Amino acid sequence: MKFLIIAQDLRVSGTSEGIVSRSFLAKLRKIYPESIIDVVYLKQIPSDDQMDLLPVDSISEHVLNLKIPIAVKWIHKLYWRFFHISLLNKHIEKIYAGHIKKIDYLKYDHIFIRSAGVNHETILGAKDLPILKKAIINFHDPYPSFWYPGSTSCLTGLELFKLKEMQSIVSQSKKCMSPAHYLSQDLEMLYGCRKKFYTLPHQYDDGVFDLSDASQIFKKSKKILISYRGAVIVGRDIEALLDAYAELIFFNETYKENTEFVIRVKGANLKKLAAKYRTTPNIKILDLINFSNSCNEQVHEADITIVLE
């Protein structure tokens, strides 16, 4: 059996999709140990992604030049207002399409297209290409951003065009999937299709990561270490969480003496957070660390890990 995976993010740190996509490849190899697994990696910036740790037969890496010409930018300023189409997005999608259409897809039994970020470029780049009819496309989030939980975007003509475009892609694809049951149900409703969205939860496999670096982990000084790390986006209110904890230890001496809360976040004003909670020594606002250190810190030091949605 031959598999092709078109991936947008296989980074080892600073990204949830990179962790999930790498683990997906590892799980696929374990389930089909004798199969051929080829990867086409379309990434936006050069990066050292430790490809030697991935259990695949071949990886074709492409760093895409997504710089938009000035002429396109000027035309776009008027074009999208009249036609509700983003020429900027179209230019980027055309670049992805140029790479995808070169793939000899007919030799593969199964094809997966995995996207990253909020713009779903790899999926949009496959629109109207023959490969799409054989492809299983993976949605990690709703598209367009208006339907993203916690989004402050307005429902514009441009957003409706994006929705119509994605609905067309869903209709052309072989299968669709997402990492959560309710997200799958929501996407079926959103795109108004009779095609079932399958659910494949996020995967994790430590075999595709080098976890030898533990030089920057926080060593707990109290009996219980509470930990939160991640992005503060789309309505996630980190301050409400910290306010609740600060109130808890203010009124309960037992929790104050036996617990501490470590925060490592991106997308937040760390200086502002540090200033606000400077009189609460149990709260530690720390810088981000690489995945190896983060993983070791959560596994070996943290007693309670917080998921914030």
mmCIF file of C-alpha atoms in Angstrom:
data_model
loop_
_atom_site.group_PDB
_atom_site.id
_atom_site.type_symbol
_atom_site.label_atom_id
_atom_site.label_comp_id
_atom_site.label_asym_id
_atom_site.label_seq_id
_atom_site.Cartn_x
_atom_site.Cartn_y
_atom_site.Cartn_z
ATOM 1 C CA MET A 1 0.000 0.000 0.000
ATOM 2 C CA LYS A 2 1.279 3.483 -0.852
ATOM 3 C CA PHE A 3 0.516 6.639 1.125
ATOM 4 C CA LEU A 4 1.129 10.273 0.213
ATOM 5 C CA ILE A 5 0.913 12.992 2.862
ATOM 6 C CA ILE A 6 0.968 16.635 1.829
ATOM 7 C CA ALA A 7 1.949 18.551 4.962
ATOM 8 C CA GLN A 8 2.233 22.228 5.776
ATOM 9 C CA ASP A 9 3.840 22.007 9.208
ATOM 10 C CA LEU A 10 6.281 19.393 10.529
ATOM 11 C CA ARG A 11 8.160 21.608 12.949
ATOM 12 C CA VAL A 12 9.317 20.171 16.257
ATOM 13 C CA SER A 13 8.617 23.183 18.469
ATOM 14 C CA GLY A 14 6.320 26.179 18.775
ATOM 15 C CA THR A 15 3.424 24.659 16.897
ATOM 16 C CA SER A 16 0.657 22.242 17.761
ATOM 17 C CA GLU A 17 0.050 21.150 14.155
ATOM 18 C CA GLY A 18 3.703 20.241 13.700
ATOM 19 C CA ILE A 19 3.514 17.942 16.728
ATOM 20 C CA VAL A 20 0.263 16.389 15.513
ATOM 21 C CA SER A 21 1.376 15.888 11.894
ATOM 22 C CA ARG A 22 4.680 14.303 12.921
ATOM 23 C CA SER A 23 2.831 11.981 15.288
ATOM 24 C CA PHE A 24 0.322 11.144 12.559
ATOM 25 C CA LEU A 25 3.187 9.876 10.394
ATOM 26 C CA ALA A 26 4.547 7.802 13.275
ATOM 27 C CA LYS A 27 1.173 6.199 13.981
ATOM 28 C CA LEU A 28 0.629 5.521 10.284
ATOM 29 C CA ARG A 29 3.969 3.690 10.096
ATOM 30 C CA LYS A 30 3.140 1.585 13.143
ATOM 31 C CA ILE A 31 -0.221 0.539 11.681
ATOM 32 C CA TYR A 32 1.185 -0.104 8.180
ATOM 33 C CA PRO A 33 4.828 -1.079 8.757
ATOM 34 C CA GLU A 34 5.345 -2.503 5.248
ATOM 35 C CA SER A 35 3.712 0.344 3.339
ATOM 36 C CA ILE A 36 5.338 3.123 1.319
ATOM 37 C CA ILE A 37 4.881 6.517 2.978
ATOM 38 C CA ASP A 38 5.962 9.581 1.003
ATOM 39 C CA VAL A 39 5.711 13.171 2.233
ATOM 40 C CA VAL A 40 5.530 16.421 0.299
ATOM 41 C CA TYR A 41 6.326 19.203 2.757
ATOM 42 C CA LEU A 42 5.232 22.696 1.686
ATOM 43 C CA LYS A 43 6.547 25.177 4.224
ATOM 44 C CA GLN A 44 6.709 28.946 4.341
ATOM 45 C CA ILE A 45 10.130 29.507 5.924
ATOM 46 C CA PRO A 46 13.399 27.534 6.091
ATOM 47 C CA SER A 47 13.643 25.454 9.255
ATOM 48 C CA ASP A 48 15.520 22.503 10.702
ATOM 49 C CA ASP A 49 12.720 20.049 11.408
ATOM 50 C CA GLN A 50 14.697 16.908 12.280
ATOM 51 C CA MET A 51 13.365 14.980 9.308
ATOM 52 C CA ASP A 52 15.627 12.040 10.103
ATOM 53 C CA LEU A 53 13.322 11.166 13.015
ATOM 54 C CA LEU A 54 10.283 10.686 10.774
ATOM 55 C CA PRO A 55 9.598 7.025 9.815
ATOM 56 C CA VAL A 56 8.827 7.659 6.161
ATOM 57 C CA ASP A 57 10.297 6.503 2.861
ATOM 58 C CA SER A 58 10.843 9.925 1.313
ATOM 59 C CA ILE A 59 10.342 13.611 2.082
ATOM 60 C CA SER A 60 10.253 16.287 -0.586
ATOM 61 C CA GLU A 61 10.712 19.685 1.080
ATOM 62 C CA HIS A 62 9.751 22.950 -0.609
ATOM 63 C CA VAL A 63 10.205 26.419 0.901
ATOM 64 C CA LEU A 64 7.593 28.570 -0.800
ATOM 65 C CA ASN A 65 8.186 32.184 -1.754
ATOM 66 C CA LEU A 66 4.898 33.774 -0.723
ATOM 67 C CA LYS A 67 5.935 37.385 -1.215
ATOM 68 C CA ILE A 68 3.083 39.194 -2.954
ATOM 69 C CA PRO A 69 3.981 41.529 -5.854
ATOM 70 C CA ILE A 70 3.227 45.218 -5.322
ATOM 71 C CA ALA A 71 0.967 45.291 -8.408
ATOM 72 C CA VAL A 72 -1.220 42.557 -6.938
ATOM 73 C CA LYS A 73 -1.493 44.463 -3.661
ATOM 74 C CA TRP A 74 -2.634 47.647 -5.417
ATOM 75 C CA ILE A 75 -5.218 45.900 -7.582
ATOM 76 C CA HIS A 76 -6.465 43.974 -4.548
ATOM 77 C CA LYS A 77 -7.407 47.191 -2.715
ATOM 78 C CA LEU A 78 -10.247 47.806 -5.151
ATOM 79 C CA TYR A 79 -10.852 44.294 -6.474
ATOM 80 C CA TRP A 80 -12.002 42.692 -3.220
ATOM 81 C CA ARG A 81 -14.510 45.481 -2.566
ATOM 82 C CA PHE A 82 -16.277 44.894 -5.890
ATOM 83 C CA PHE A 83 -15.930 41.123 -6.294
ATOM 84 C CA HIS A 84 -15.486 39.960 -2.651
ATOM 85 C CA ILE A 85 -12.422 37.950 -3.674
ATOM 86 C CA SER A 86 -8.994 38.368 -2.102
ATOM 87 C CA LEU A 87 -6.296 38.542 -4.752
ATOM 88 C CA LEU A 88 -3.715 38.219 -1.978
ATOM 89 C CA ASN A 89 -5.116 34.862 -0.927
ATOM 90 C CA LYS A 90 -5.497 33.782 -4.537
ATOM 91 C CA HIS A 91 -1.843 34.565 -5.244
ATOM 92 C CA ILE A 92 -0.708 32.421 -2.301
ATOM 93 C CA GLU A 93 -3.094 29.579 -3.149
ATOM 94 C CA LYS A 94 -1.800 29.608 -6.725
ATOM 95 C CA ILE A 95 1.739 29.040 -5.423
ATOM 96 C CA TYR A 96 0.614 26.042 -3.395
ATOM 97 C CA ALA A 97 -1.385 24.742 -6.361
ATOM 98 C CA GLY A 98 1.694 24.979 -8.563
ATOM 99 C CA HIS A 99 3.535 22.518 -6.334
ATOM 100 C CA ILE A 100 0.590 20.204 -5.719
ATOM 101 C CA LYS A 101 -0.239 19.794 -9.410
ATOM 102 C CA LYS A 102 3.286 18.489 -10.079
ATOM 103 C CA ILE A 103 2.761 15.474 -7.826
ATOM 104 C CA ASP A 104 2.363 12.105 -9.534
ATOM 105 C CA TYR A 105 -0.611 11.217 -7.360
ATOM 106 C CA LEU A 106 -1.957 8.285 -9.394
ATOM 107 C CA LYS A 107 0.599 5.860 -7.961
ATOM 108 C CA TYR A 108 -0.757 6.268 -4.422
ATOM 109 C CA ASP A 109 -3.574 4.326 -2.782
ATOM 110 C CA HIS A 110 -4.309 6.940 -0.136
ATOM 111 C CA ILE A 111 -3.587 10.680 -0.078
ATOM 112 C CA PHE A 112 -3.845 12.956 2.962
ATOM 113 C CA ILE A 113 -3.746 16.754 2.767
ATOM 114 C CA ARG A 114 -2.956 18.379 6.120
ATOM 115 C CA SER A 115 -3.057 22.138 6.638
ATOM 116 C CA ALA A 116 -1.767 24.429 9.386
ATOM 117 C CA GLY A 117 -2.611 27.849 10.769
ATOM 118 C CA VAL A 118 -5.933 29.561 10.091
ATOM 119 C CA ASN A 119 -5.707 29.966 6.307
ATOM 120 C CA HIS A 120 -5.733 26.311 5.178
ATOM 121 C CA GLU A 121 -3.482 27.023 2.177
ATOM 122 C CA THR A 122 -2.688 23.412 1.304
ATOM 123 C CA ILE A 123 -6.380 22.544 1.118
ATOM 124 C CA LEU A 124 -7.279 25.659 -0.857
ATOM 125 C CA GLY A 125 -4.312 25.077 -3.167
ATOM 126 C CA ALA A 126 -5.796 21.727 -4.201
ATOM 127 C CA LYS A 127 -9.057 23.263 -5.418
ATOM 128 C CA ASP A 128 -10.145 21.951 -8.837
ATOM 129 C CA LEU A 129 -7.044 19.762 -9.144
ATOM 130 C CA PRO A 130 -7.522 16.053 -10.040
ATOM 131 C CA ILE A 131 -5.644 14.985 -6.907
ATOM 132 C CA LEU A 132 -8.479 16.311 -4.745
ATOM 133 C CA LYS A 133 -10.834 13.533 -5.823
ATOM 134 C CA LYS A 134 -8.442 10.999 -4.243
ATOM 135 C CA ALA A 135 -7.554 13.093 -1.202
ATOM 136 C CA ILE A 136 -8.611 12.909 2.441
ATOM 137 C CA ILE A 137 -8.469 16.480 3.710
ATOM 138 C CA ASN A 138 -7.868 17.282 7.364
ATOM 139 C CA PHE A 139 -9.460 20.319 9.036
ATOM 140 C CA HIS A 140 -7.861 21.289 12.338
ATOM 141 C CA ASP A 141 -10.049 24.405 12.703
ATOM 142 C CA PRO A 142 -13.151 25.925 11.072
ATOM 143 C CA TYR A 143 -12.669 28.006 7.938
ATOM 144 C CA PRO A 144 -13.095 30.911 7.286
ATOM 145 C CA SER A 145 -12.125 32.739 10.458
ATOM 146 C CA PHE A 146 -15.583 34.234 11.076
ATOM 147 C CA TRP A 147 -16.691 30.788 12.346
ATOM 148 C CA TYR A 148 -13.624 30.331 14.549
ATOM 149 C CA PRO A 149 -14.652 30.154 18.243
ATOM 150 C CA GLY A 150 -13.989 33.483 19.914
ATOM 151 C CA SER A 151 -13.380 35.240 16.592
ATOM 152 C CA THR A 152 -14.147 38.961 16.342
ATOM 153 C CA SER A 153 -14.290 38.922 12.519
ATOM 154 C CA CYS A 154 -17.304 40.376 10.761
ATOM 155 C CA LEU A 155 -19.431 38.422 8.312
ATOM 156 C CA THR A 156 -18.392 40.170 5.090
ATOM 157 C CA GLY A 157 -18.874 39.310 1.446
ATOM 158 C CA LEU A 158 -15.260 38.133 1.422
ATOM 159 C CA GLU A 159 -15.911 35.679 4.266
ATOM 160 C CA LEU A 160 -18.977 34.322 2.475
ATOM 161 C CA PHE A 161 -16.924 33.821 -0.690
ATOM 162 C CA LYS A 162 -14.330 31.889 1.316
ATOM 163 C CA LEU A 163 -17.089 29.718 2.735
ATOM 164 C CA LYS A 164 -18.471 29.009 -0.733
ATOM 165 C CA GLU A 165 -14.988 28.160 -2.003
ATOM 166 C CA MET A 166 -14.309 25.716 0.824
ATOM 167 C CA GLN A 167 -17.709 24.110 0.341
ATOM 168 C CA SER A 168 -16.714 23.418 -3.257
ATOM 169 C CA ILE A 169 -13.451 21.808 -2.118
ATOM 170 C CA VAL A 170 -15.244 19.620 0.414
ATOM 171 C CA SER A 171 -17.613 18.443 -2.321
ATOM 172 C CA GLN A 172 -14.706 17.568 -4.637
ATOM 173 C CA SER A 173 -12.650 15.711 -2.021
ATOM 174 C CA LYS A 174 -12.713 11.976 -1.377
ATOM 175 C CA LYS A 175 -13.150 12.232 2.400
ATOM 176 C CA CYS A 176 -12.931 14.856 5.152
ATOM 177 C CA MET A 177 -11.857 14.606 8.766
ATOM 178 C CA SER A 178 -11.266 16.726 11.867
ATOM 179 C CA PRO A 179 -9.755 16.068 15.322
ATOM 180 C CA ALA A 180 -12.974 16.440 17.338
ATOM 181 C CA HIS A 181 -16.445 14.902 17.181
ATOM 182 C CA TYR A 182 -18.334 18.167 17.588
ATOM 183 C CA LEU A 183 -16.062 19.976 15.137
ATOM 184 C CA SER A 184 -16.840 17.297 12.557
ATOM 185 C CA GLN A 185 -20.555 17.789 13.151
ATOM 186 C CA ASP A 186 -20.222 21.568 12.941
ATOM 187 C CA LEU A 187 -18.268 21.410 9.686
ATOM 188 C CA GLU A 188 -20.849 19.117 8.113
ATOM 189 C CA MET A 189 -23.468 21.723 8.974
ATOM 190 C CA LEU A 190 -21.299 24.712 8.029
ATOM 191 C CA TYR A 191 -20.484 23.468 4.537
ATOM 192 C CA GLY A 192 -23.996 22.188 3.967
ATOM 193 C CA CYS A 193 -22.832 18.900 2.520
ATOM 194 C CA ARG A 194 -24.031 15.320 2.813
ATOM 195 C CA LYS A 195 -20.455 14.114 2.997
ATOM 196 C CA LYS A 196 -19.604 12.698 6.408
ATOM 197 C CA PHE A 197 -16.735 14.269 8.329
ATOM 198 C CA TYR A 198 -14.778 11.578 10.142
ATOM 199 C CA THR A 199 -13.104 12.197 13.483
ATOM 200 C CA LEU A 200 -9.427 11.395 14.065
ATOM 201 C CA PRO A 201 -8.282 12.784 17.446
ATOM 202 C CA HIS A 202 -4.932 14.538 17.719
ATOM 203 C CA GLN A 203 -2.079 12.048 17.829
ATOM 204 C CA TYR A 204 1.133 12.090 19.851
ATOM 205 C CA ASP A 205 4.158 9.828 19.496
ATOM 206 C CA ASP A 206 7.374 10.690 21.304
ATOM 207 C CA GLY A 207 9.391 8.607 18.843
ATOM 208 C CA VAL A 208 9.497 11.480 16.318
ATOM 209 C CA PHE A 209 10.960 13.988 18.779
ATOM 210 C CA ASP A 210 14.349 14.441 20.377
ATOM 211 C CA LEU A 211 13.480 14.932 24.055
ATOM 212 C CA SER A 212 17.042 14.879 25.383
ATOM 213 C CA ASP A 213 17.154 18.606 26.252
ATOM 214 C CA ALA A 214 15.877 19.332 29.769
ATOM 215 C CA SER A 215 18.248 22.202 30.575
ATOM 216 C CA GLN A 216 15.581 24.911 30.907
ATOM 217 C CA ILE A 217 12.814 23.190 32.846
ATOM 218 C CA PHE A 218 11.349 24.780 35.966
ATOM 219 C CA LYS A 219 12.069 22.734 39.085
ATOM 220 C CA LYS A 220 9.092 22.856 41.404
ATOM 221 C CA SER A 221 9.646 24.188 44.896
ATOM 222 C CA LYS A 222 6.269 23.264 46.376
ATOM 223 C CA LYS A 223 4.305 20.056 46.744
ATOM 224 C CA ILE A 224 1.989 20.707 43.783
ATOM 225 C CA LEU A 225 2.948 22.423 40.521
ATOM 226 C CA ILE A 226 0.120 23.634 38.293
ATOM 227 C CA SER A 227 1.140 24.301 34.685
ATOM 228 C CA TYR A 228 -0.324 26.093 31.696
ATOM 229 C CA ARG A 229 1.424 26.641 28.400
ATOM 230 C CA GLY A 230 0.019 27.526 25.003
ATOM 231 C CA ALA A 231 -1.296 30.354 22.899
ATOM 232 C CA VAL A 232 -3.641 33.002 24.272
ATOM 233 C CA ILE A 233 -5.957 33.338 21.273
ATOM 234 C CA VAL A 234 -9.608 33.299 20.204
ATOM 235 C CA GLY A 235 -11.229 34.093 23.512
ATOM 236 C CA ARG A 236 -8.925 32.196 25.871
ATOM 237 C CA ASP A 237 -8.805 34.352 29.002
ATOM 238 C CA ILE A 238 -5.618 33.611 30.901
ATOM 239 C CA GLU A 239 -6.188 36.462 33.347
ATOM 240 C CA ALA A 240 -9.531 35.071 34.511
ATOM 241 C CA LEU A 241 -7.762 31.805 35.309
ATOM 242 C CA LEU A 242 -4.951 33.523 37.195
ATOM 243 C CA ASP A 243 -7.371 35.803 39.057
ATOM 244 C CA ALA A 244 -9.250 32.741 40.288
ATOM 245 C CA TYR A 245 -6.038 31.080 41.465
ATOM 246 C CA ALA A 246 -4.805 34.285 43.128
ATOM 247 C CA GLU A 247 -8.078 34.578 45.044
ATOM 248 C CA LEU A 248 -7.897 30.913 46.054
ATOM 249 C CA ILE A 249 -4.451 31.192 47.645
ATOM 250 C CA PHE A 250 -5.334 34.562 49.240
ATOM 251 C CA PHE A 251 -8.146 33.001 51.233
ATOM 252 C CA ASN A 252 -6.644 29.545 51.791
ATOM 253 C CA GLU A 253 -3.260 29.271 53.438
ATOM 254 C CA THR A 254 -2.958 25.540 52.663
ATOM 255 C CA TYR A 255 -3.049 26.141 48.912
ATOM 256 C CA LYS A 256 -0.672 29.070 49.271
ATOM 257 C CA GLU A 257 1.901 26.974 51.083
ATOM 258 C CA ASN A 258 1.636 23.864 48.915
ATOM 259 C CA THR A 259 0.974 25.012 45.341
ATOM 260 C CA GLU A 260 2.543 27.152 42.630
ATOM 261 C CA PHE A 261 1.358 28.039 39.131
ATOM 262 C CA VAL A 262 3.752 28.235 36.159
ATOM 263 C CA ILE A 263 2.598 30.078 33.029
ATOM 264 C CA ARG A 264 4.345 29.897 29.657
ATOM 265 C CA VAL A 265 2.284 31.559 26.946
ATOM 266 C CA LYS A 266 2.523 33.239 23.578
ATOM 267 C CA GLY A 267 0.097 35.826 22.252
ATOM 268 C CA ALA A 268 -0.028 37.639 25.588
ATOM 269 C CA ASN A 269 1.737 40.671 27.044
ATOM 270 C CA LEU A 270 4.104 38.928 29.443
ATOM 271 C CA LYS A 271 5.315 42.170 31.002
ATOM 272 C CA LYS A 272 1.730 43.186 31.717
ATOM 273 C CA LEU A 273 0.965 39.797 33.260
ATOM 274 C CA ALA A 274 4.144 39.857 35.347
ATOM 275 C CA ALA A 275 3.340 43.350 36.636
ATOM 276 C CA LYS A 276 -0.254 42.442 37.512
ATOM 277 C CA TYR A 277 0.721 39.356 39.522
ATOM 278 C CA ARG A 278 4.019 40.595 40.973
ATOM 279 C CA THR A 279 2.543 40.539 44.487
ATOM 280 C CA THR A 280 1.514 36.874 44.051
ATOM 281 C CA PRO A 281 4.794 34.927 44.263
ATOM 282 C CA ASN A 282 3.017 31.606 43.732
ATOM 283 C CA ILE A 283 2.371 32.646 40.108
ATOM 284 C CA LYS A 284 5.443 32.313 37.878
ATOM 285 C CA ILE A 285 5.251 34.055 34.471
ATOM 286 C CA LEU A 286 8.055 32.482 32.449
ATOM 287 C CA ASP A 287 9.375 32.648 28.903
ATOM 288 C CA LEU A 288 8.548 30.003 26.313
ATOM 289 C CA ILE A 289 10.924 27.061 25.966
ATOM 290 C CA ASN A 290 11.454 24.536 23.194
ATOM 291 C CA PHE A 291 9.333 21.414 22.911
ATOM 292 C CA SER A 292 11.861 19.087 24.491
ATOM 293 C CA ASN A 293 12.119 21.212 27.641
ATOM 294 C CA SER A 294 8.394 21.855 27.698
ATOM 295 C CA CYS A 295 7.576 18.161 27.411
ATOM 296 C CA ASN A 296 10.028 17.205 30.155
ATOM 297 C CA GLU A 297 8.707 19.956 32.401
ATOM 298 C CA GLN A 298 5.101 18.840 32.024
ATOM 299 C CA VAL A 299 5.854 15.132 32.367
ATOM 300 C CA HIS A 300 8.379 15.206 35.216
ATOM 301 C CA GLU A 301 7.629 18.391 37.179
ATOM 302 C CA ALA A 302 3.985 19.422 36.685
ATOM 303 C CA ASP A 303 1.308 17.711 38.776
ATOM 304 C CA ILE A 304 -1.705 19.463 37.218
ATOM 305 C CA THR A 305 -1.769 20.574 33.579
ATOM 306 C CA ILE A 306 -4.409 23.113 32.613
ATOM 307 C CA VAL A 307 -6.278 23.076 29.293
ATOM 308 C CA LEU A 308 -7.742 26.494 28.550
ATOM 309 C CA GLU A 309 -10.489 26.932 25.920
#
